[in-house]
Short mmCIF file of N, CA, C and O in Angstrom, two decimals:
data_model
loop_
_atom_site.label_atom_id
_atom_site.label_comp_id
_atom_site.label_asym_id
_atom_site.label_seq_id
_atom_site.Cartn_x
_atom_site.Cartn_y
_atom_site.Cartn_z
N MET A 1 108.74 123.83 86.84
CA MET A 1 107.89 123.45 85.74
C MET A 1 108.73 123.12 84.49
O MET A 1 108.49 122.14 83.83
N ARG A 2 109.70 124.02 84.19
CA ARG A 2 110.53 123.80 83.00
C ARG A 2 111.39 122.55 83.16
O ARG A 2 111.55 121.78 82.21
N LYS A 3 111.91 122.31 84.36
CA LYS A 3 112.71 121.11 84.60
C LYS A 3 111.89 119.85 84.35
O LYS A 3 112.37 118.90 83.72
N SER A 4 110.68 119.85 84.84
CA SER A 4 109.81 118.68 84.65
C SER A 4 109.52 118.44 83.17
O SER A 4 109.55 117.30 82.71
N LEU A 5 109.27 119.51 82.43
CA LEU A 5 109.02 119.39 81.01
C LEU A 5 110.26 118.86 80.28
O LEU A 5 110.15 117.97 79.43
N TYR A 6 111.43 119.36 80.63
CA TYR A 6 112.68 118.87 80.03
C TYR A 6 112.89 117.39 80.33
O TYR A 6 113.33 116.64 79.46
N ILE A 7 112.59 116.99 81.54
CA ILE A 7 112.77 115.58 81.92
C ILE A 7 111.81 114.70 81.12
O ILE A 7 112.21 113.66 80.59
N ILE A 8 110.55 115.12 81.00
CA ILE A 8 109.56 114.32 80.25
C ILE A 8 109.97 114.21 78.78
O ILE A 8 109.97 113.12 78.20
N ILE A 9 110.33 115.34 78.17
CA ILE A 9 110.74 115.33 76.76
C ILE A 9 112.02 114.50 76.60
O ILE A 9 112.18 113.75 75.63
N GLY A 10 112.94 114.60 77.57
CA GLY A 10 114.18 113.82 77.54
C GLY A 10 113.91 112.33 77.59
O GLY A 10 114.53 111.55 76.85
N ILE A 11 112.98 111.92 78.42
CA ILE A 11 112.63 110.49 78.52
C ILE A 11 112.01 110.01 77.21
O ILE A 11 112.35 108.92 76.72
N VAL A 12 111.13 110.82 76.62
CA VAL A 12 110.54 110.46 75.33
C VAL A 12 111.64 110.35 74.26
O VAL A 12 111.65 109.42 73.45
N ALA A 13 112.60 111.28 74.28
CA ALA A 13 113.71 111.24 73.32
C ALA A 13 114.55 109.98 73.49
O ALA A 13 114.97 109.37 72.51
N VAL A 14 114.80 109.58 74.74
CA VAL A 14 115.56 108.34 74.98
C VAL A 14 114.79 107.14 74.43
O VAL A 14 115.36 106.27 73.76
N ILE A 15 113.49 107.10 74.68
CA ILE A 15 112.67 105.98 74.18
C ILE A 15 112.71 105.94 72.65
O ILE A 15 112.92 104.87 72.05
N LEU A 16 112.56 107.09 72.00
CA LEU A 16 112.63 107.13 70.54
C LEU A 16 114.01 106.75 70.03
O LEU A 16 114.15 106.07 69.01
N GLY A 17 115.05 107.16 70.75
CA GLY A 17 116.41 106.79 70.38
C GLY A 17 116.64 105.29 70.47
O GLY A 17 117.27 104.69 69.59
N ILE A 18 116.11 104.67 71.50
CA ILE A 18 116.24 103.22 71.65
C ILE A 18 115.47 102.50 70.55
O ILE A 18 115.96 101.54 69.95
N ILE A 19 114.27 102.97 70.26
CA ILE A 19 113.50 102.39 69.16
C ILE A 19 114.25 102.56 67.84
O ILE A 19 114.28 101.66 67.00
N GLY A 20 114.91 103.70 67.68
CA GLY A 20 115.67 103.98 66.46
C GLY A 20 116.84 103.05 66.23
O GLY A 20 117.34 102.94 65.11
N ILE A 21 117.28 102.37 67.26
CA ILE A 21 118.37 101.40 67.10
C ILE A 21 117.94 100.26 66.18
O ILE A 21 118.72 99.76 65.38
N VAL A 22 116.68 99.86 66.28
CA VAL A 22 116.21 98.71 65.50
C VAL A 22 115.25 99.06 64.36
O VAL A 22 115.02 98.25 63.48
N VAL A 23 114.68 100.26 64.37
CA VAL A 23 113.72 100.65 63.33
C VAL A 23 114.43 101.50 62.28
O VAL A 23 114.95 102.58 62.61
N PRO A 24 114.45 101.03 61.04
CA PRO A 24 115.11 101.81 60.00
C PRO A 24 114.36 103.12 59.75
O PRO A 24 113.14 103.17 59.80
N GLY A 25 115.11 104.16 59.52
CA GLY A 25 114.51 105.46 59.23
C GLY A 25 114.32 106.31 60.47
O GLY A 25 114.14 107.52 60.36
N LEU A 26 114.34 105.73 61.65
CA LEU A 26 114.22 106.48 62.89
C LEU A 26 115.62 106.63 63.47
O LEU A 26 116.23 105.65 63.89
N PRO A 27 116.16 107.85 63.49
CA PRO A 27 117.54 108.02 63.92
C PRO A 27 117.70 107.84 65.43
O PRO A 27 116.79 108.11 66.19
N THR A 28 118.86 107.39 65.82
CA THR A 28 119.16 107.20 67.24
C THR A 28 119.90 108.40 67.81
O THR A 28 119.48 108.98 68.81
N THR A 29 120.99 108.76 67.19
CA THR A 29 121.88 109.77 67.76
C THR A 29 121.20 111.11 68.02
O THR A 29 121.39 111.67 69.10
N PRO A 30 120.42 111.68 67.10
CA PRO A 30 119.81 112.97 67.41
C PRO A 30 118.90 112.94 68.64
O PRO A 30 118.90 113.88 69.43
N PHE A 31 118.16 111.85 68.80
CA PHE A 31 117.29 111.75 69.97
C PHE A 31 118.11 111.62 71.26
O PHE A 31 117.76 112.21 72.28
N ILE A 32 119.18 110.87 71.21
CA ILE A 32 120.02 110.71 72.40
C ILE A 32 120.73 112.02 72.73
O ILE A 32 120.85 112.40 73.90
N LEU A 33 121.19 112.74 71.71
CA LEU A 33 121.82 114.04 71.95
C LEU A 33 120.81 115.03 72.53
O LEU A 33 121.14 115.81 73.44
N LEU A 34 119.58 115.01 72.01
CA LEU A 34 118.53 115.87 72.56
C LEU A 34 118.27 115.52 74.03
O LEU A 34 118.21 116.42 74.88
N ALA A 35 118.16 114.24 74.33
CA ALA A 35 117.94 113.82 75.71
C ALA A 35 119.09 114.25 76.61
O ALA A 35 118.89 114.72 77.73
N SER A 36 120.32 114.12 76.11
CA SER A 36 121.49 114.52 76.88
C SER A 36 121.42 116.01 77.21
O SER A 36 121.67 116.43 78.35
N TYR A 37 121.09 116.83 76.23
CA TYR A 37 120.98 118.27 76.45
C TYR A 37 119.88 118.58 77.46
O TYR A 37 120.08 119.37 78.40
N LEU A 38 118.72 117.96 77.28
CA LEU A 38 117.59 118.22 78.18
C LEU A 38 117.90 117.77 79.60
O LEU A 38 117.57 118.48 80.57
N PHE A 39 118.54 116.62 79.75
CA PHE A 39 118.90 116.15 81.09
C PHE A 39 119.99 117.04 81.70
O PHE A 39 120.00 117.28 82.90
N TYR A 40 120.90 117.53 80.86
CA TYR A 40 121.95 118.43 81.34
C TYR A 40 121.33 119.70 81.93
O TYR A 40 121.79 120.23 82.93
N GLN A 41 120.26 120.17 81.29
CA GLN A 41 119.58 121.38 81.73
C GLN A 41 118.68 121.15 82.95
O GLN A 41 118.37 122.09 83.66
N SER A 42 118.26 119.89 83.16
CA SER A 42 117.23 119.67 84.18
C SER A 42 117.62 118.72 85.31
O SER A 42 117.14 118.88 86.43
N SER A 43 118.44 117.71 85.04
CA SER A 43 118.71 116.70 86.06
C SER A 43 120.12 116.13 85.88
O SER A 43 120.37 115.37 84.95
N GLU A 44 120.99 116.50 86.78
CA GLU A 44 122.36 115.99 86.73
C GLU A 44 122.38 114.46 86.87
O GLU A 44 123.16 113.78 86.21
N ARG A 45 121.49 113.93 87.69
CA ARG A 45 121.44 112.48 87.90
C ARG A 45 121.05 111.75 86.61
O ARG A 45 121.69 110.76 86.23
N LEU A 46 120.01 112.21 85.91
CA LEU A 46 119.60 111.57 84.66
C LEU A 46 120.65 111.74 83.58
O LEU A 46 120.90 110.83 82.78
N HIS A 47 121.30 112.90 83.55
CA HIS A 47 122.36 113.13 82.57
C HIS A 47 123.52 112.15 82.80
O HIS A 47 124.04 111.55 81.85
N SER A 48 123.90 111.97 84.05
CA SER A 48 124.98 111.03 84.38
C SER A 48 124.59 109.60 84.04
O SER A 48 125.40 108.84 83.51
N LYS A 49 123.34 109.22 84.35
CA LYS A 49 122.88 107.86 84.04
C LYS A 49 122.87 107.61 82.53
O LYS A 49 123.25 106.54 82.07
N LEU A 50 122.43 108.61 81.75
CA LEU A 50 122.40 108.46 80.30
C LEU A 50 123.81 108.28 79.75
O LEU A 50 124.06 107.41 78.92
N ASN A 51 124.74 109.08 80.23
CA ASN A 51 126.12 108.98 79.75
C ASN A 51 126.79 107.68 80.18
O ASN A 51 127.67 107.19 79.49
N ALA A 52 126.37 107.12 81.31
CA ALA A 52 126.97 105.87 81.79
C ALA A 52 126.31 104.64 81.17
O ALA A 52 126.86 103.54 81.23
N SER A 53 125.17 104.82 80.52
CA SER A 53 124.46 103.69 79.93
C SER A 53 125.08 103.29 78.59
O SER A 53 126.01 103.92 78.11
N PHE A 54 124.53 102.26 77.98
CA PHE A 54 125.01 101.82 76.66
C PHE A 54 124.77 102.90 75.60
O PHE A 54 125.39 102.87 74.55
N LEU A 55 123.91 103.86 75.86
CA LEU A 55 123.66 104.95 74.93
C LEU A 55 124.72 106.05 75.02
O LEU A 55 124.81 106.90 74.14
N GLY A 56 125.51 106.01 76.07
CA GLY A 56 126.54 107.03 76.26
C GLY A 56 127.57 107.07 75.15
O GLY A 56 128.17 108.11 74.88
N LYS A 57 127.77 105.94 74.47
CA LYS A 57 128.76 105.90 73.39
C LYS A 57 128.36 106.82 72.24
O LYS A 57 129.21 107.40 71.59
N TYR A 58 127.06 106.98 72.00
CA TYR A 58 126.60 107.88 70.95
C TYR A 58 126.97 109.33 71.29
O TYR A 58 127.41 110.09 70.44
N ILE A 59 126.79 109.68 72.55
CA ILE A 59 127.11 111.04 73.01
C ILE A 59 128.61 111.26 72.97
O ILE A 59 129.08 112.30 72.51
N LYS A 60 129.38 110.27 73.43
CA LYS A 60 130.83 110.41 73.46
C LYS A 60 131.41 110.55 72.05
O LYS A 60 132.24 111.40 71.79
N ARG A 61 130.95 109.72 71.14
CA ARG A 61 131.45 109.81 69.76
C ARG A 61 131.14 111.17 69.16
O ARG A 61 131.94 111.74 68.44
N TYR A 62 129.96 111.69 69.44
CA TYR A 62 129.58 112.99 68.90
C TYR A 62 130.44 114.09 69.52
O TYR A 62 130.98 114.94 68.82
N SER A 63 130.57 114.07 70.83
CA SER A 63 131.33 115.13 71.50
C SER A 63 132.82 115.07 71.18
O SER A 63 133.49 116.10 71.15
N ASP A 64 133.34 113.88 70.92
CA ASP A 64 134.76 113.74 70.55
C ASP A 64 134.99 113.91 69.05
O ASP A 64 136.11 113.79 68.57
N LYS A 65 133.89 114.16 68.31
CA LYS A 65 133.94 114.32 66.85
C LYS A 65 134.56 113.10 66.17
O LYS A 65 135.31 113.22 65.21
N GLN A 66 134.27 111.92 66.70
CA GLN A 66 134.72 110.68 66.09
C GLN A 66 133.70 110.24 65.06
O GLN A 66 132.53 110.60 65.14
N GLY A 67 134.12 109.46 64.12
CA GLY A 67 133.20 108.93 63.12
C GLY A 67 132.64 107.60 63.56
O GLY A 67 132.83 107.14 64.69
N VAL A 68 131.95 106.96 62.64
CA VAL A 68 131.32 105.68 62.90
C VAL A 68 132.23 104.56 62.38
O VAL A 68 132.70 104.62 61.24
N PRO A 69 132.48 103.54 63.20
CA PRO A 69 133.31 102.42 62.74
C PRO A 69 132.66 101.69 61.55
O PRO A 69 131.43 101.63 61.44
N LEU A 70 133.48 101.13 60.67
CA LEU A 70 133.00 100.42 59.50
C LEU A 70 132.06 99.28 59.90
O LEU A 70 131.02 99.07 59.27
N LYS A 71 132.41 98.56 60.95
CA LYS A 71 131.57 97.45 61.42
C LYS A 71 130.16 97.94 61.78
O LYS A 71 129.17 97.29 61.47
N THR A 72 130.07 99.10 62.40
CA THR A 72 128.78 99.67 62.78
C THR A 72 127.99 100.06 61.55
O THR A 72 126.77 99.85 61.48
N LYS A 73 128.67 100.65 60.56
CA LYS A 73 127.99 101.02 59.32
C LYS A 73 127.42 99.79 58.61
O LYS A 73 126.28 99.78 58.16
N ILE A 74 128.21 98.73 58.54
CA ILE A 74 127.77 97.50 57.89
C ILE A 74 126.58 96.90 58.64
O ILE A 74 125.59 96.50 58.03
N THR A 75 126.68 96.84 59.96
CA THR A 75 125.58 96.32 60.78
C THR A 75 124.31 97.14 60.58
O THR A 75 123.21 96.59 60.45
N THR A 76 124.47 98.46 60.54
CA THR A 76 123.33 99.35 60.34
C THR A 76 122.65 99.06 59.01
O THR A 76 121.42 98.94 58.94
N ILE A 77 123.43 98.94 57.96
CA ILE A 77 122.86 98.70 56.62
C ILE A 77 122.19 97.34 56.55
O ILE A 77 121.10 97.19 55.99
N ILE A 78 122.81 96.33 57.15
CA ILE A 78 122.20 94.99 57.16
C ILE A 78 120.87 94.99 57.91
O ILE A 78 119.87 94.46 57.43
N LEU A 79 120.84 95.60 59.09
CA LEU A 79 119.60 95.66 59.86
C LEU A 79 118.53 96.48 59.12
O LEU A 79 117.36 96.09 59.08
N MET A 80 118.97 97.58 58.53
CA MET A 80 118.02 98.43 57.80
C MET A 80 117.38 97.65 56.65
O MET A 80 116.16 97.64 56.50
N TRP A 81 118.21 96.95 55.88
CA TRP A 81 117.66 96.22 54.73
C TRP A 81 116.90 94.97 55.15
O TRP A 81 115.99 94.53 54.45
N SER A 82 117.21 94.41 56.30
CA SER A 82 116.41 93.30 56.82
C SER A 82 114.98 93.77 57.11
O SER A 82 114.00 93.12 56.71
N MET A 83 114.88 94.91 57.78
CA MET A 83 113.56 95.45 58.10
C MET A 83 112.82 95.92 56.85
O MET A 83 111.61 95.72 56.72
N ILE A 84 113.55 96.52 55.92
CA ILE A 84 112.93 96.96 54.66
C ILE A 84 112.41 95.74 53.89
O ILE A 84 111.30 95.76 53.35
N SER A 85 113.20 94.67 53.85
CA SER A 85 112.78 93.46 53.13
C SER A 85 111.53 92.85 53.76
O SER A 85 110.61 92.44 53.04
N ILE A 86 111.51 92.78 55.08
CA ILE A 86 110.32 92.25 55.76
C ILE A 86 109.11 93.12 55.43
O ILE A 86 108.02 92.60 55.13
N SER A 87 109.31 94.43 55.44
CA SER A 87 108.21 95.34 55.12
C SER A 87 107.73 95.15 53.69
O SER A 87 106.52 95.05 53.44
N ILE A 88 108.67 95.11 52.76
CA ILE A 88 108.29 95.03 51.34
C ILE A 88 107.66 93.68 50.99
O ILE A 88 106.65 93.63 50.30
N PHE A 89 108.26 92.59 51.45
CA PHE A 89 107.80 91.27 51.01
C PHE A 89 106.70 90.65 51.87
O PHE A 89 106.01 89.74 51.41
N ILE A 90 106.53 91.14 53.09
CA ILE A 90 105.55 90.52 53.97
C ILE A 90 104.44 91.48 54.40
O ILE A 90 103.27 91.14 54.34
N LEU A 91 104.82 92.68 54.81
CA LEU A 91 103.86 93.56 55.46
C LEU A 91 103.10 94.52 54.55
O LEU A 91 101.96 94.87 54.84
N ILE A 92 103.71 94.95 53.47
CA ILE A 92 103.10 95.98 52.62
C ILE A 92 102.47 95.34 51.38
O ILE A 92 103.19 94.77 50.56
N PRO A 93 101.15 95.48 51.22
CA PRO A 93 100.51 94.88 50.05
C PRO A 93 100.54 95.78 48.80
O PRO A 93 100.54 95.30 47.68
N ASN A 94 100.59 97.09 48.97
CA ASN A 94 100.51 98.04 47.88
C ASN A 94 101.87 98.18 47.16
O ASN A 94 102.89 98.45 47.80
N VAL A 95 101.89 98.03 45.84
CA VAL A 95 103.12 98.07 45.05
C VAL A 95 103.77 99.45 45.12
O VAL A 95 104.99 99.56 45.25
N LYS A 96 102.97 100.52 45.03
CA LYS A 96 103.53 101.87 45.09
C LYS A 96 104.23 102.12 46.42
O LYS A 96 105.31 102.70 46.47
N THR A 97 103.62 101.66 47.49
CA THR A 97 104.22 101.82 48.82
C THR A 97 105.51 101.01 48.93
O THR A 97 106.49 101.48 49.52
N LYS A 98 105.54 99.82 48.34
CA LYS A 98 106.75 99.01 48.34
C LYS A 98 107.89 99.75 47.64
O LYS A 98 109.02 99.76 48.12
N VAL A 99 107.58 100.37 46.50
CA VAL A 99 108.60 101.11 45.75
C VAL A 99 109.10 102.30 46.57
O VAL A 99 110.31 102.56 46.64
N ILE A 100 108.18 103.00 47.22
CA ILE A 100 108.57 104.15 48.04
C ILE A 100 109.49 103.71 49.17
O ILE A 100 110.52 104.32 49.44
N VAL A 101 109.14 102.62 49.85
CA VAL A 101 109.97 102.11 50.95
C VAL A 101 111.35 101.70 50.44
O VAL A 101 112.36 101.99 51.06
N ALA A 102 111.39 101.05 49.28
CA ALA A 102 112.68 100.63 48.71
C ALA A 102 113.54 101.84 48.34
O ALA A 102 114.74 101.86 48.61
N VAL A 103 112.93 102.86 47.75
CA VAL A 103 113.68 104.07 47.38
C VAL A 103 114.19 104.78 48.63
O VAL A 103 115.34 105.23 48.69
N LEU A 104 113.35 104.89 49.65
CA LEU A 104 113.79 105.51 50.91
C LEU A 104 114.91 104.69 51.56
O LEU A 104 115.85 105.26 52.14
N GLY A 105 114.83 103.37 51.45
CA GLY A 105 115.91 102.53 51.96
C GLY A 105 117.21 102.76 51.21
O GLY A 105 118.29 102.82 51.81
N LEU A 106 117.12 102.93 49.91
CA LEU A 106 118.30 103.23 49.11
C LEU A 106 118.90 104.58 49.49
O LEU A 106 120.11 104.72 49.64
N ILE A 107 118.04 105.58 49.69
CA ILE A 107 118.51 106.90 50.13
C ILE A 107 119.18 106.79 51.50
O ILE A 107 120.25 107.37 51.73
N GLY A 108 118.58 106.03 52.40
CA GLY A 108 119.18 105.83 53.73
C GLY A 108 120.53 105.15 53.64
O GLY A 108 121.48 105.53 54.33
N THR A 109 120.63 104.14 52.78
CA THR A 109 121.90 103.43 52.61
C THR A 109 122.97 104.36 52.06
O THR A 109 124.10 104.38 52.55
N LEU A 110 122.61 105.13 51.03
CA LEU A 110 123.57 106.08 50.45
C LEU A 110 124.00 107.13 51.48
O LEU A 110 125.16 107.54 51.51
N SER A 111 123.06 107.53 52.33
CA SER A 111 123.39 108.50 53.38
C SER A 111 124.41 107.93 54.35
O SER A 111 125.37 108.59 54.73
N VAL A 112 124.18 106.68 54.77
CA VAL A 112 125.12 106.05 55.71
C VAL A 112 126.49 105.88 55.07
O VAL A 112 127.51 106.16 55.69
N VAL A 113 126.52 105.47 53.82
CA VAL A 113 127.79 105.20 53.15
C VAL A 113 128.56 106.49 52.86
O VAL A 113 129.76 106.58 53.12
N PHE A 114 127.87 107.51 52.34
CA PHE A 114 128.57 108.69 51.85
C PHE A 114 128.56 109.91 52.78
O PHE A 114 129.44 110.76 52.67
N PHE A 115 127.59 110.02 53.66
CA PHE A 115 127.48 111.23 54.47
C PHE A 115 127.80 111.04 55.95
O PHE A 115 128.18 112.00 56.62
N VAL A 116 127.63 109.85 56.46
CA VAL A 116 127.99 109.59 57.86
C VAL A 116 129.51 109.44 57.91
O VAL A 116 130.07 108.61 57.20
N PRO A 117 130.17 110.27 58.72
CA PRO A 117 131.64 110.23 58.72
C PRO A 117 132.19 108.90 59.22
O PRO A 117 131.63 108.29 60.13
N ASN A 118 133.28 108.47 58.59
CA ASN A 118 133.96 107.24 59.02
C ASN A 118 134.79 107.50 60.26
O ASN A 118 135.19 108.64 60.53
N GLU A 119 135.06 106.42 60.97
CA GLU A 119 135.90 106.51 62.16
C GLU A 119 137.27 107.04 61.76
O GLU A 119 137.84 106.63 60.76
N LYS A 120 137.77 107.95 62.56
CA LYS A 120 139.08 108.53 62.28
C LYS A 120 140.18 107.59 62.72
O LYS A 120 140.11 106.99 63.78
N LYS A 121 141.20 107.46 61.89
CA LYS A 121 142.35 106.62 62.23
C LYS A 121 143.53 107.52 62.55
O LYS A 121 143.77 108.51 61.88
N LYS A 122 144.23 107.16 63.60
CA LYS A 122 145.39 107.93 64.03
C LYS A 122 146.65 107.23 63.55
O LYS A 122 146.81 106.03 63.76
N ILE A 123 147.55 107.96 62.93
CA ILE A 123 148.82 107.38 62.50
C ILE A 123 149.91 107.86 63.44
O ILE A 123 150.13 109.05 63.61
N ASP A 124 150.58 106.89 64.07
CA ASP A 124 151.69 107.20 64.95
C ASP A 124 152.92 107.39 64.08
O ASP A 124 153.41 106.45 63.45
N SER A 125 153.45 108.61 64.03
CA SER A 125 154.54 108.92 63.11
C SER A 125 155.84 108.20 63.48
O SER A 125 156.66 107.91 62.61
N GLU A 126 156.04 107.89 64.74
CA GLU A 126 157.28 107.22 65.15
C GLU A 126 157.30 105.76 64.71
O GLU A 126 158.29 105.28 64.18
N THR A 127 156.22 105.05 64.93
CA THR A 127 156.20 103.62 64.59
C THR A 127 155.49 103.37 63.27
O THR A 127 155.52 102.27 62.76
N GLU A 128 154.84 104.39 62.72
CA GLU A 128 154.08 104.30 61.49
C GLU A 128 153.03 103.20 61.54
O GLU A 128 152.78 102.51 60.56
N LYS A 129 152.43 103.03 62.69
CA LYS A 129 151.32 102.10 62.85
C LYS A 129 150.02 102.89 62.84
O LYS A 129 149.97 104.00 63.36
N ILE A 130 149.00 102.32 62.24
CA ILE A 130 147.70 102.96 62.25
C ILE A 130 146.92 102.41 63.44
O ILE A 130 146.77 101.20 63.58
N THR A 131 146.45 103.29 64.28
CA THR A 131 145.70 102.88 65.46
C THR A 131 144.25 103.27 65.26
O THR A 131 143.94 104.42 64.98
N VAL A 132 143.37 102.31 65.40
CA VAL A 132 141.94 102.55 65.30
C VAL A 132 141.39 102.50 66.71
O VAL A 132 141.47 101.49 67.38
N LYS A 133 140.83 103.63 67.16
CA LYS A 133 140.30 103.68 68.52
C LYS A 133 138.86 103.20 68.52
O LYS A 133 138.05 103.65 67.74
N ASP A 134 138.59 102.29 69.41
CA ASP A 134 137.24 101.80 69.61
C ASP A 134 136.90 102.01 71.08
O ASP A 134 137.79 102.17 71.91
N SER A 135 135.62 102.00 71.41
CA SER A 135 135.23 102.25 72.79
C SER A 135 135.67 101.13 73.72
O SER A 135 135.84 101.34 74.90
N LYS A 136 135.90 99.93 73.20
CA LYS A 136 136.25 98.80 74.06
C LYS A 136 137.74 98.48 74.02
O LYS A 136 138.30 98.03 75.01
N PHE A 137 138.39 98.69 72.91
CA PHE A 137 139.79 98.33 72.81
C PHE A 137 140.45 99.13 71.69
O PHE A 137 139.80 99.83 70.96
N THR A 138 141.75 99.02 71.59
CA THR A 138 142.49 99.69 70.55
C THR A 138 143.20 98.64 69.70
O THR A 138 143.88 97.77 70.21
N ASN A 139 142.99 98.70 68.39
CA ASN A 139 143.64 97.77 67.47
C ASN A 139 144.81 98.47 66.79
O ASN A 139 144.71 99.65 66.48
N GLU A 140 145.86 97.77 66.56
CA GLU A 140 146.94 98.30 65.77
C GLU A 140 147.02 97.50 64.49
O GLU A 140 146.98 96.27 64.51
N ILE A 141 147.11 98.21 63.38
CA ILE A 141 147.13 97.57 62.08
C ILE A 141 148.54 97.67 61.52
O ILE A 141 149.16 98.67 61.54
#
């Protein structure tokens, strides 16, 4: 019974996490981490599938205590403000609600800029090159 409940809640968390990728204000990582924990407790197969999927990078970055790449932060802010702008200028008729959405968007932006940790850079002391690790490749600066 508990396994089934964990699996159902885990699936809901994955769905909310995926929605959170495109909807501003709905976080992705906490839902994916919750799903990972629930699947770990209930289904090895679902846990493995989640880690192998495109969502696995969120889990890996968290478990490796890596930060968020600058490109991802910029993309996040651009998408967030695109959705906020559509909401404010097209969807929301009430002025007070528009102001609230704009203020919440500003708070979200400040949170991403100042509180979400940046990607860690490794300095190779022998060659004094800065290496930025990314999930797909490694750049040397």
